[in-house]
CSV table of C-alpha atoms in Angstrom, one decimal:
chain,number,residue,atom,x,y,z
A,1,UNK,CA,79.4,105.2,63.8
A,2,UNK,CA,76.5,103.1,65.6
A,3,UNK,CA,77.4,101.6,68.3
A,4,UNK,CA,77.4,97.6,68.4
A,5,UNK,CA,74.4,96.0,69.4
A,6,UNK,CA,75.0,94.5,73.3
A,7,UNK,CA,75.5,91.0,72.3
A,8,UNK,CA,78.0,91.6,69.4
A,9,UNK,CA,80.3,93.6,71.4
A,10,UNK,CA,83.6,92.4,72.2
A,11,UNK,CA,84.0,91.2,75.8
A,12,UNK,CA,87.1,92.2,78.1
A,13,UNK,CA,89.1,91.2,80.8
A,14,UNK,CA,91.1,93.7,82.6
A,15,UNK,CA,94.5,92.6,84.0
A,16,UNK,CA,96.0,94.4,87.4
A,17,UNK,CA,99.4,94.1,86.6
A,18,UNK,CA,102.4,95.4,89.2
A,19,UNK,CA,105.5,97.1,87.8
A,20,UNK,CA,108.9,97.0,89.4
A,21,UNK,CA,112.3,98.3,88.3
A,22,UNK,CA,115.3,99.9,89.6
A,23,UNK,CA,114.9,103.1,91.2
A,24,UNK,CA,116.8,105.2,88.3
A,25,UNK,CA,114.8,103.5,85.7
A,26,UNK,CA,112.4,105.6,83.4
A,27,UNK,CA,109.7,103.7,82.5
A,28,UNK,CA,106.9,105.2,80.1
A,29,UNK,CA,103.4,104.7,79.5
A,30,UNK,CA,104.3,104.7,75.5
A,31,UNK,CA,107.0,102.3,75.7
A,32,UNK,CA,105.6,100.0,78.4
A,33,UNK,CA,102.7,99.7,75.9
A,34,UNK,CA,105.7,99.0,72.9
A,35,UNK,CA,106.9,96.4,75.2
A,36,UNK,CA,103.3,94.8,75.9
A,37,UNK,CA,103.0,94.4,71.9
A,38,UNK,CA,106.2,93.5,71.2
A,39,UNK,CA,106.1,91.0,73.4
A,40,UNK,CA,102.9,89.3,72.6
A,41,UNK,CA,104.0,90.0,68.8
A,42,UNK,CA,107.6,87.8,69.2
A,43,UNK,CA,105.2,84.9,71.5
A,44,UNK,CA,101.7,84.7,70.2
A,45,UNK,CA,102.7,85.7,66.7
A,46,UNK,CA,100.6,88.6,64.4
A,47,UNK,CA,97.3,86.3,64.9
A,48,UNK,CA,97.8,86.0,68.7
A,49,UNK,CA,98.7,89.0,69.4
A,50,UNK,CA,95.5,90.7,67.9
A,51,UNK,CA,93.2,88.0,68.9
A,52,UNK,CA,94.6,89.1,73.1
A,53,UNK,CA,94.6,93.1,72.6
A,54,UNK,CA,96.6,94.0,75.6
A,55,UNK,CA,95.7,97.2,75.6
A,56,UNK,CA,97.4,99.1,78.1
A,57,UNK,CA,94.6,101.4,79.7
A,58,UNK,CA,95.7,102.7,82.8
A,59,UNK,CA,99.4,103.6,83.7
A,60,UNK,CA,101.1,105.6,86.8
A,61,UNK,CA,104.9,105.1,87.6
A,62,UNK,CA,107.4,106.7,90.2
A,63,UNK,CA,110.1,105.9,92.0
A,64,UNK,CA,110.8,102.5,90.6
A,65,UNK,CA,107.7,100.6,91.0
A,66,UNK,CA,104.2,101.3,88.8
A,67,UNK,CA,101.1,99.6,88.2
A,68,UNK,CA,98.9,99.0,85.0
A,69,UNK,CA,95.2,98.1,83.8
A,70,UNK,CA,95.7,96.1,80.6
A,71,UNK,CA,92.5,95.4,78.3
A,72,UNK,CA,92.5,91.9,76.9
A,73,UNK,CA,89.8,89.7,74.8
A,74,UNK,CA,88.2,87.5,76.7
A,75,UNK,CA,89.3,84.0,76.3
A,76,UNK,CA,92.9,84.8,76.0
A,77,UNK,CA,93.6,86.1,79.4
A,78,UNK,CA,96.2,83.0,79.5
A,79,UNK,CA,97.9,83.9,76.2
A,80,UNK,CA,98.4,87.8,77.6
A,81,UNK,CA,99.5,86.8,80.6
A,82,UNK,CA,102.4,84.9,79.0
A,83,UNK,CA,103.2,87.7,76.6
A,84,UNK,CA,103.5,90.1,79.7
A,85,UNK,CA,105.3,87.8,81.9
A,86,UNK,CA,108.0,87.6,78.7
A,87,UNK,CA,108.3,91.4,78.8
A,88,UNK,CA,111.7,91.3,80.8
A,89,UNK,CA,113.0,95.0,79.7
A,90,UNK,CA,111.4,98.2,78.7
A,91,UNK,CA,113.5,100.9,76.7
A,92,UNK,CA,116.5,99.0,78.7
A,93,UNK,CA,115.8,98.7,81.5
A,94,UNK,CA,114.8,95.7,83.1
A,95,UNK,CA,111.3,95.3,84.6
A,96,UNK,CA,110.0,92.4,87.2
A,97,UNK,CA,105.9,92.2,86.2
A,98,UNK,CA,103.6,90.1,88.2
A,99,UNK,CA,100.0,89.7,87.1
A,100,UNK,CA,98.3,90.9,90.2
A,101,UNK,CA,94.7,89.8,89.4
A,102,UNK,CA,91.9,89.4,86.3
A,103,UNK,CA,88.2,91.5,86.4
A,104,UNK,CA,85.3,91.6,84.4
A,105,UNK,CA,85.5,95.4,84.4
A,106,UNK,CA,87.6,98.0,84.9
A,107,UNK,CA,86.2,99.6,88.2
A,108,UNK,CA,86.5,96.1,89.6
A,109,UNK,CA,89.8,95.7,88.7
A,110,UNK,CA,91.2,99.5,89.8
A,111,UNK,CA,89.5,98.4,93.0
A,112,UNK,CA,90.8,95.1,93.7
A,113,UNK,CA,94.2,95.5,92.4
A,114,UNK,CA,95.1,99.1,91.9
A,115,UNK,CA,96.0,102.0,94.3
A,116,UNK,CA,99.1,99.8,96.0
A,117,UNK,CA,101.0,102.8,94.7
A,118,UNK,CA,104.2,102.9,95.9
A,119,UNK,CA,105.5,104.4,99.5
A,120,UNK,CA,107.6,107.3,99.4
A,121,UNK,CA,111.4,106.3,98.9
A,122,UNK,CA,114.0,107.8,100.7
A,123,UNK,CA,117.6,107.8,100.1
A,124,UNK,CA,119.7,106.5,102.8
A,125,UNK,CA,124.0,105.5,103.7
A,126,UNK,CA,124.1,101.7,105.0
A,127,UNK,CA,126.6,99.1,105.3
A,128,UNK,CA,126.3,96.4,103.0
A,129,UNK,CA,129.2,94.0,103.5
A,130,UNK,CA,132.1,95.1,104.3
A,131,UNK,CA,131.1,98.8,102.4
A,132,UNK,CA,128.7,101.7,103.0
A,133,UNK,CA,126.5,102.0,100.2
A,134,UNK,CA,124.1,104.7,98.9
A,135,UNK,CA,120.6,102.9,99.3
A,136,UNK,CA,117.1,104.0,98.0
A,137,UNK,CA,114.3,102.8,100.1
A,138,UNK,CA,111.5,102.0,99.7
A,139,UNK,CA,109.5,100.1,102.2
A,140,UNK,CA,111.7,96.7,102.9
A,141,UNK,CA,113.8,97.1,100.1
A,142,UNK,CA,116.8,98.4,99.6
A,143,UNK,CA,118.2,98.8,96.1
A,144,UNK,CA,121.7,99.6,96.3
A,145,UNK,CA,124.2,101.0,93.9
A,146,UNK,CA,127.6,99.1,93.8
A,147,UNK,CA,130.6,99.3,91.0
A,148,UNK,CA,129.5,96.2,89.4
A,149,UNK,CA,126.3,97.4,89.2
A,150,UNK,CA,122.9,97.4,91.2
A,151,UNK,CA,121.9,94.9,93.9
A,152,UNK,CA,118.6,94.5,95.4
A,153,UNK,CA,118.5,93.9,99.0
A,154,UNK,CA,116.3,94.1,101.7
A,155,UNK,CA,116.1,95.2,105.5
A,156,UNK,CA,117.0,92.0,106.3
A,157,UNK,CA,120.3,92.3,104.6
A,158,UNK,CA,120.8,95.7,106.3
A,159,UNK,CA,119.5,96.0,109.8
B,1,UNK,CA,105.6,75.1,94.3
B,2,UNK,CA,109.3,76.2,94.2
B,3,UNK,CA,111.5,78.6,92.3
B,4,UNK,CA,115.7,78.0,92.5
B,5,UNK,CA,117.5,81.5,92.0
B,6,UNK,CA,120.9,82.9,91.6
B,7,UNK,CA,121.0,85.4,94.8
B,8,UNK,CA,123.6,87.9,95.6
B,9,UNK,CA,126.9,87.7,95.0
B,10,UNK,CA,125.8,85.3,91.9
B,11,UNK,CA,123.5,86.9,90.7
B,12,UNK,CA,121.8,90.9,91.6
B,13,UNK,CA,119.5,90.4,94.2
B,14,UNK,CA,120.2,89.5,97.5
B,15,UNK,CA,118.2,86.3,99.1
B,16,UNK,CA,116.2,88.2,101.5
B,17,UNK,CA,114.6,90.1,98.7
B,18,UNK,CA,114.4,87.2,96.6
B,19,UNK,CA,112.5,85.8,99.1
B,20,UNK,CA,110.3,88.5,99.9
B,21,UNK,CA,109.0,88.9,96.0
B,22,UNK,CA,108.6,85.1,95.9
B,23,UNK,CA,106.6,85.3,99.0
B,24,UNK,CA,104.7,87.8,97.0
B,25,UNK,CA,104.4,85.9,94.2
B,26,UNK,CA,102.6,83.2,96.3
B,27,UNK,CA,105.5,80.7,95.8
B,28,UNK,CA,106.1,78.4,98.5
B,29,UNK,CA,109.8,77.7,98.8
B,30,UNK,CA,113.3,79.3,97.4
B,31,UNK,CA,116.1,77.5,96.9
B,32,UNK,CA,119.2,79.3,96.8
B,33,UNK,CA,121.4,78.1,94.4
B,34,UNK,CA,124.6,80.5,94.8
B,35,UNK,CA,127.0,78.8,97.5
B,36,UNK,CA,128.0,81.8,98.8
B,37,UNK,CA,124.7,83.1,99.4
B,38,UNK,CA,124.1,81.4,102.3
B,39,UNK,CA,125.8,80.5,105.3
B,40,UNK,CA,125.5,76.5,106.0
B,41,UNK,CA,127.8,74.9,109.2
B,42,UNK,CA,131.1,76.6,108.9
B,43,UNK,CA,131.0,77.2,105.2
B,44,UNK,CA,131.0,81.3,104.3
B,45,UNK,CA,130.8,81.6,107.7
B,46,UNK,CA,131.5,85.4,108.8
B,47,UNK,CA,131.0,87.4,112.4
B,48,UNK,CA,127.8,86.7,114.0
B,49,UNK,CA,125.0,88.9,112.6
B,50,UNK,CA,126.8,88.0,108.8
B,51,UNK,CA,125.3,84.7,109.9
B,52,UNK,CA,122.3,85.3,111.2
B,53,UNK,CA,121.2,87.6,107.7
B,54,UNK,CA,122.3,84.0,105.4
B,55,UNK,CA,120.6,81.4,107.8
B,56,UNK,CA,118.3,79.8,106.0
B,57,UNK,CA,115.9,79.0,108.5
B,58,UNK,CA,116.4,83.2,109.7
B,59,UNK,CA,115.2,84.0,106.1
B,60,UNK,CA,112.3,81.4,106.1
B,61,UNK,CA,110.9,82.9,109.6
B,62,UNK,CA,111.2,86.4,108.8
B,63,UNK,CA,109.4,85.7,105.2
B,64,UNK,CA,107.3,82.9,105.6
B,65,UNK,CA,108.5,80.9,102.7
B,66,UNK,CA,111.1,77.7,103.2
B,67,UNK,CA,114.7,79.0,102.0
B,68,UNK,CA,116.8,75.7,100.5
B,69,UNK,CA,120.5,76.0,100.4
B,70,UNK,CA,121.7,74.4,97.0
B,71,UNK,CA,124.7,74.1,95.5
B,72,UNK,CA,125.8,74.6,91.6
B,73,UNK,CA,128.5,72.2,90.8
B,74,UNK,CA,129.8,73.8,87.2
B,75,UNK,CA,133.7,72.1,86.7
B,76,UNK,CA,135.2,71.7,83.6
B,77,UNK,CA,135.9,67.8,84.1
B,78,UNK,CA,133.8,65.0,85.6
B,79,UNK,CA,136.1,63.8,87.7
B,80,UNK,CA,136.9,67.9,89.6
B,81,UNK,CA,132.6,67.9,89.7
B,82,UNK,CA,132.6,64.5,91.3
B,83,UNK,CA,134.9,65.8,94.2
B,84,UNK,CA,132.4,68.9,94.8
B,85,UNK,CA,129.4,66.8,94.7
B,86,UNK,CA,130.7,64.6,97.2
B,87,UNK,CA,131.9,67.6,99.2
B,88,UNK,CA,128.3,69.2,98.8
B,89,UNK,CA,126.5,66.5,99.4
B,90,UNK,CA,126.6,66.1,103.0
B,91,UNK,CA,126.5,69.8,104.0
B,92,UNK,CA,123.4,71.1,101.0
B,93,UNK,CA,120.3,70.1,100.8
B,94,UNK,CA,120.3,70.1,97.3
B,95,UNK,CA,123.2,69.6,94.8
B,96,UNK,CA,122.8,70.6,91.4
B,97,UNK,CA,125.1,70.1,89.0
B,98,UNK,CA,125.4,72.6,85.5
B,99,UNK,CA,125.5,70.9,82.3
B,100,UNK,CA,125.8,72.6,79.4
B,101,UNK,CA,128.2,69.3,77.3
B,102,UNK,CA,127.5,65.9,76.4
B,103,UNK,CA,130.4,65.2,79.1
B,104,UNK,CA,129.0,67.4,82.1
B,105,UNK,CA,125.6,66.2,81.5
B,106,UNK,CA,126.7,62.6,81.4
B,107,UNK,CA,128.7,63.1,84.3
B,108,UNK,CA,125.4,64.5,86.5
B,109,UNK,CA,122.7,62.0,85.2
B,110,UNK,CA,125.0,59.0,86.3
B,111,UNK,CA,125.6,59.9,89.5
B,112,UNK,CA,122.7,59.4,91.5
B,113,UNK,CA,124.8,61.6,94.6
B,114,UNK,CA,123.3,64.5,91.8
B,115,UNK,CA,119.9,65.9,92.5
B,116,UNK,CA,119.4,67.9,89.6
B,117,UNK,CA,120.9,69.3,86.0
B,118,UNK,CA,120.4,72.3,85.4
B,119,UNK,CA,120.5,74.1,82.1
B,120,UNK,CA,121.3,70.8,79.9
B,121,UNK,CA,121.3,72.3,76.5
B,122,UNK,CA,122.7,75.8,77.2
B,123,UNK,CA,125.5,76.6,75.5
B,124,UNK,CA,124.9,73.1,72.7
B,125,UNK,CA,124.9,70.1,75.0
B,126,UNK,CA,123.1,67.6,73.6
B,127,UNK,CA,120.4,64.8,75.6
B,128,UNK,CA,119.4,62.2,74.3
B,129,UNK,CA,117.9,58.5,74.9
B,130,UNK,CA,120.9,57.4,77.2
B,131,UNK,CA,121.0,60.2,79.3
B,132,UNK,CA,117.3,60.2,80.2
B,133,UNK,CA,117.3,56.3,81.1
B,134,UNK,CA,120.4,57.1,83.4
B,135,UNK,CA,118.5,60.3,84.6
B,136,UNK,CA,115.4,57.8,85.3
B,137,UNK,CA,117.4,55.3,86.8
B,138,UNK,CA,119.8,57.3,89.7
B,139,UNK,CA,117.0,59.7,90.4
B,140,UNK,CA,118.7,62.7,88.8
B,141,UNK,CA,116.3,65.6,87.9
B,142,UNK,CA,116.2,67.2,84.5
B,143,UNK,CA,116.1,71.0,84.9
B,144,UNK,CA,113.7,72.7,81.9
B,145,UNK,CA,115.3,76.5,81.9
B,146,UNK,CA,112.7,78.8,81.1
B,147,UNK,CA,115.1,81.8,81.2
B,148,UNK,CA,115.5,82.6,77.6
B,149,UNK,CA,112.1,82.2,76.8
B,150,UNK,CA,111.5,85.0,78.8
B,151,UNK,CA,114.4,87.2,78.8
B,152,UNK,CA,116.3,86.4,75.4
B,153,UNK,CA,114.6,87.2,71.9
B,154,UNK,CA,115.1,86.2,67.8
B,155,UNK,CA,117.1,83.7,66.9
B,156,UNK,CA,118.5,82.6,70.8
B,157,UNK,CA,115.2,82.4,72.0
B,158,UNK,CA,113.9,80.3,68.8
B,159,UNK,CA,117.0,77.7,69.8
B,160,UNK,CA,116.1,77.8,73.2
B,161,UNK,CA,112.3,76.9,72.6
B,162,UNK,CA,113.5,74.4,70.2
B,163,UNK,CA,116.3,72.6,72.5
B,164,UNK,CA,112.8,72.6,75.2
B,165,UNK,CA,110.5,70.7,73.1
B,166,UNK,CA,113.1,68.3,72.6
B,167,UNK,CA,114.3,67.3,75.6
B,168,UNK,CA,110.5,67.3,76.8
B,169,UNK,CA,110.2,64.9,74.1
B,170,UNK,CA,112.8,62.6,75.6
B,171,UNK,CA,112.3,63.1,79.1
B,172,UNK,CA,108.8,62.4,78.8
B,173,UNK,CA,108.7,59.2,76.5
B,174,UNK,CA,111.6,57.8,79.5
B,175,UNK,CA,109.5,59.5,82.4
B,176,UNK,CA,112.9,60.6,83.8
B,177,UNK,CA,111.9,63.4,86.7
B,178,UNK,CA,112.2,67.1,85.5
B,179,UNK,CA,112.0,70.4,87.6
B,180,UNK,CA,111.1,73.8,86.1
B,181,UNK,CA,112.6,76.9,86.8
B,182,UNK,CA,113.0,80.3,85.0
B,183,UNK,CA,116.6,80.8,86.8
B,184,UNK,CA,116.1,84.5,87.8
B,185,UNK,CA,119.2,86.2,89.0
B,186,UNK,CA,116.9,89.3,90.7
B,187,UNK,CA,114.0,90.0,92.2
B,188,UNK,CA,113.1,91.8,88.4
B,189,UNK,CA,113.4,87.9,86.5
B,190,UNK,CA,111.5,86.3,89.2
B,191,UNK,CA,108.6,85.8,87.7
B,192,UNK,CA,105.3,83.9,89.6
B,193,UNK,CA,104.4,80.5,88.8
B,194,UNK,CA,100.8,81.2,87.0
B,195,UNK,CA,102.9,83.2,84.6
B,196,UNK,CA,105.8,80.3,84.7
B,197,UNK,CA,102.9,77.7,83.7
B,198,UNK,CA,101.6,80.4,81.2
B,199,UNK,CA,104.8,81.2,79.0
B,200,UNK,CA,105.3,77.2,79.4
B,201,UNK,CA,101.6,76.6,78.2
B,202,UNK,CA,102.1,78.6,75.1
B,203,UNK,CA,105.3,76.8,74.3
B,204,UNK,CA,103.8,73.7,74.1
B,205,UNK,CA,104.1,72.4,77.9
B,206,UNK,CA,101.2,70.7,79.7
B,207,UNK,CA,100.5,72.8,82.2
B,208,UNK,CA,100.3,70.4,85.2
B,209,UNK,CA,103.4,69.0,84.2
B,210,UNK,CA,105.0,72.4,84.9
B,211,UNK,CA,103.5,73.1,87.9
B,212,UNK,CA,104.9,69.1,89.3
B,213,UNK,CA,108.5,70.2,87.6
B,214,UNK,CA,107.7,73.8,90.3
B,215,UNK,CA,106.8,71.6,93.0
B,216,UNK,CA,109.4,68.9,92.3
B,217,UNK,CA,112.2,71.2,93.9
B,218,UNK,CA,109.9,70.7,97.3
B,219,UNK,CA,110.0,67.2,96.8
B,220,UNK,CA,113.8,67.1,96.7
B,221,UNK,CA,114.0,69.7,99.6
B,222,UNK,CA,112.0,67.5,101.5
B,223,UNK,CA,113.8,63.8,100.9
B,224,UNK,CA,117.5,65.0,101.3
B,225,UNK,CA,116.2,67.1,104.6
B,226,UNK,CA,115.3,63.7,106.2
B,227,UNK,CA,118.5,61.9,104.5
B,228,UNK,CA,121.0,64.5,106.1
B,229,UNK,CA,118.8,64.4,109.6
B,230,UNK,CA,120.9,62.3,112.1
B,231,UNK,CA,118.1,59.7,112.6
B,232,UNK,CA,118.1,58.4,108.7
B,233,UNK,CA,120.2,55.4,108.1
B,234,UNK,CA,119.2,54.3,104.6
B,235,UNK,CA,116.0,54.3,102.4
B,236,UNK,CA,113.2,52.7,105.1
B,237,UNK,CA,115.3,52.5,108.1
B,238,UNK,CA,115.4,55.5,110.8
B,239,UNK,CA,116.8,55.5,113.9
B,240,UNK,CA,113.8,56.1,116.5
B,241,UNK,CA,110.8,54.3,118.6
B,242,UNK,CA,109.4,51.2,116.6
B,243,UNK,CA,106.4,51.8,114.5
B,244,UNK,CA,103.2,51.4,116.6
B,245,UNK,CA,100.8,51.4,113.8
B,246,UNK,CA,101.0,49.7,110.5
């Protein structure tokens, strides 16, 4: 087909958006993207959520943290970044999101906000109370596995 | 503007790390509302470097961001809650108290020893007209939960957005003072406050009244900071040199 003449074109935003999980999370770029619509479904409603978009145009993930270039209409750059910041687990596992910035295109925004990928992570033993604990680190954090579950510390907490 | 978290052992994330992803997250302040997250005076005090890793003031220089140490009063009977509070109150900065039934939440609005109630309609407790005049009147702080908004979904979130447009209804026809938080128990729930004033935003909130209801935790930071300072003796007298300047 044609393409749209300039002035009839939609326009976007791009949103830099940071990803954080646990380190034995899995997250995908298929089911972050489930999450993104879901999301914006269950808070904008049907009409909301196709007036924002949030398409989810760039993706990497390792080790627990990620990042993401989301397409959104321009206009509703405060609706999507509610739906995103209600986006609190992705195939189970729960995510922390933080909306790291807004461009006009996406060059601007992969420079401004993308490319913070993460440091390595290591795995490390350190005492955590009164316990040794089997830590993987990444930077100042320390996320630690415990019987109850995980617990997110920090090099504060451990040095 | 100011966010109030569960920290480890109450809740996942330890308060260092809470505090470095608020930093992050370009929030100003953290107040810690687990009692055994932080070492105060002689409470949950351990061997020295224990201490030193839940001193407030420790976490606030190594993060740059102020760390409050707050309470959660949750008893099952007014008159047990009143005992903590008092306890509390002269060693916390701020006291909140959990309400959650008509009796726990009438017990924390009408004691103005209370700075704030948190989650008032969780598990059914009702507000009303009463309670937000009492609220107004002894200076006690109506917490608006964001927490399920974000994190539950169907018919529990639908309940929770409903229970919030009504108490903002009463609280803002009485002008009794509010906070906002989205109580976060790790460093994944914390969320930052544009997105706080977004989710609010689309649930009906104005969105400078939720940023005041972030800041308002600074506020209450600030005032019981000066009230538990040895030089305060009550509202407008201090101990100190005479005022020079009017």
């Amino acid at each position: 087909m044609k393409h749209l003449p300039k002035h009839l074109r939609p326009r976007w935003r791009y949103l830099g958006v940071g990803i954080e999980t646990w380190p034995d999370a899995v997250v995908g770029r298929r089911g972050f993207q489930r999450a993104l619509w879901y999301s914006a479904g269950n808070l904008l409603g049907d009409t909301g959520s196709a007036d924002a978009g949030l398409r989810l145009l760039s993706f990497s993930y390792a080790g627990g943290t990620g990042e993401a270039v989301v397409r959104v209409r321009r206009g509703h750059t405060a609706a999507a970044r509610a739906a995103i910041a209600c986006v609190s687990e992705v195939d189970g596992d729960p995510v922390g999101l933080y909306v790291r910035g807004i461009s006009g295109t996406v060059r601007a925004c992969e420079e401004r906000y993308m490319g913070r990928a993460a440091a390595s992570t290591t795995q490390r033993d350190v005492a955590f109370g009164d316990a040794e604990r089997t830590a993987v680190v990444r930077e100042d954090a320390y996320d630690l596995r415990t019987e109850s579950g995980h617990v997110g510390a920090a090099a504060f907490d451990i040095e | 503007m100011y966010e109030a978290v569960h920290a480890h052992p109450g809740g996942e994330t330890t308060v260092a790390r809470h505090a470095a992803t608020a930093a992050r997250y370009g929030y100003e302040g953290l107040v810690v509302r687990t009692r055994a997250a932080l070492a105060v005076d002689d409470e949950n005090a351990g061997d020295e470097q224990t201490n030193r890793r839940r001193d407030p003031t420790a976490l606030a220089d190594e993060y740059g961001i102020d760390v409050v140490d707050a309470v959660e009063v949750d008893a099952d009977d007014p008159s047990q809650a009143a005992g903590t509070v008092g306890a509390a109150r002269s060693t916390r900065t701020a006291v909140c108290v959990v309400g959650g039934d008509d009796r726990r939440n009438r017990f924390a609005v009408e004691d103005p020893r209370v700075d704030v109630l948190v989650r008032p309609t969780a598990g059914g407790g009702g507000f009303n007209h009463v309670l937000a005049k009492a609220a107004r009147d002894n200076g006690v702080r109506v917490e608006f939960d964001l927490g399920p908004v974000l994190r539950a979904s169907g018919g529990d979130r639908v309940r929770a957005l409903a229970d919030l447009r009504k108490l903002r209804e009463i609280v803002t026809y009485y002008d009794a003072p509010h906070v906002v938080s989205a109580n976060p128990s790790s460093h994944l729930e914390l969320r930052a406050p544009r997105e706080l004033v977004a989710v609010a935003a689309e649930a009906g909130f104005d969105p400078e009244w939720v940023r005041e209801g972030l800041r308002e935790w600074g506020v209450v930071a600030a005032r019981n900071r000066e009230r538990l300072s040895g030089d305060f003796i009550q509202p407008g007298v201090r101990r100190g040199r005479y005022e020079t300047e009017r």
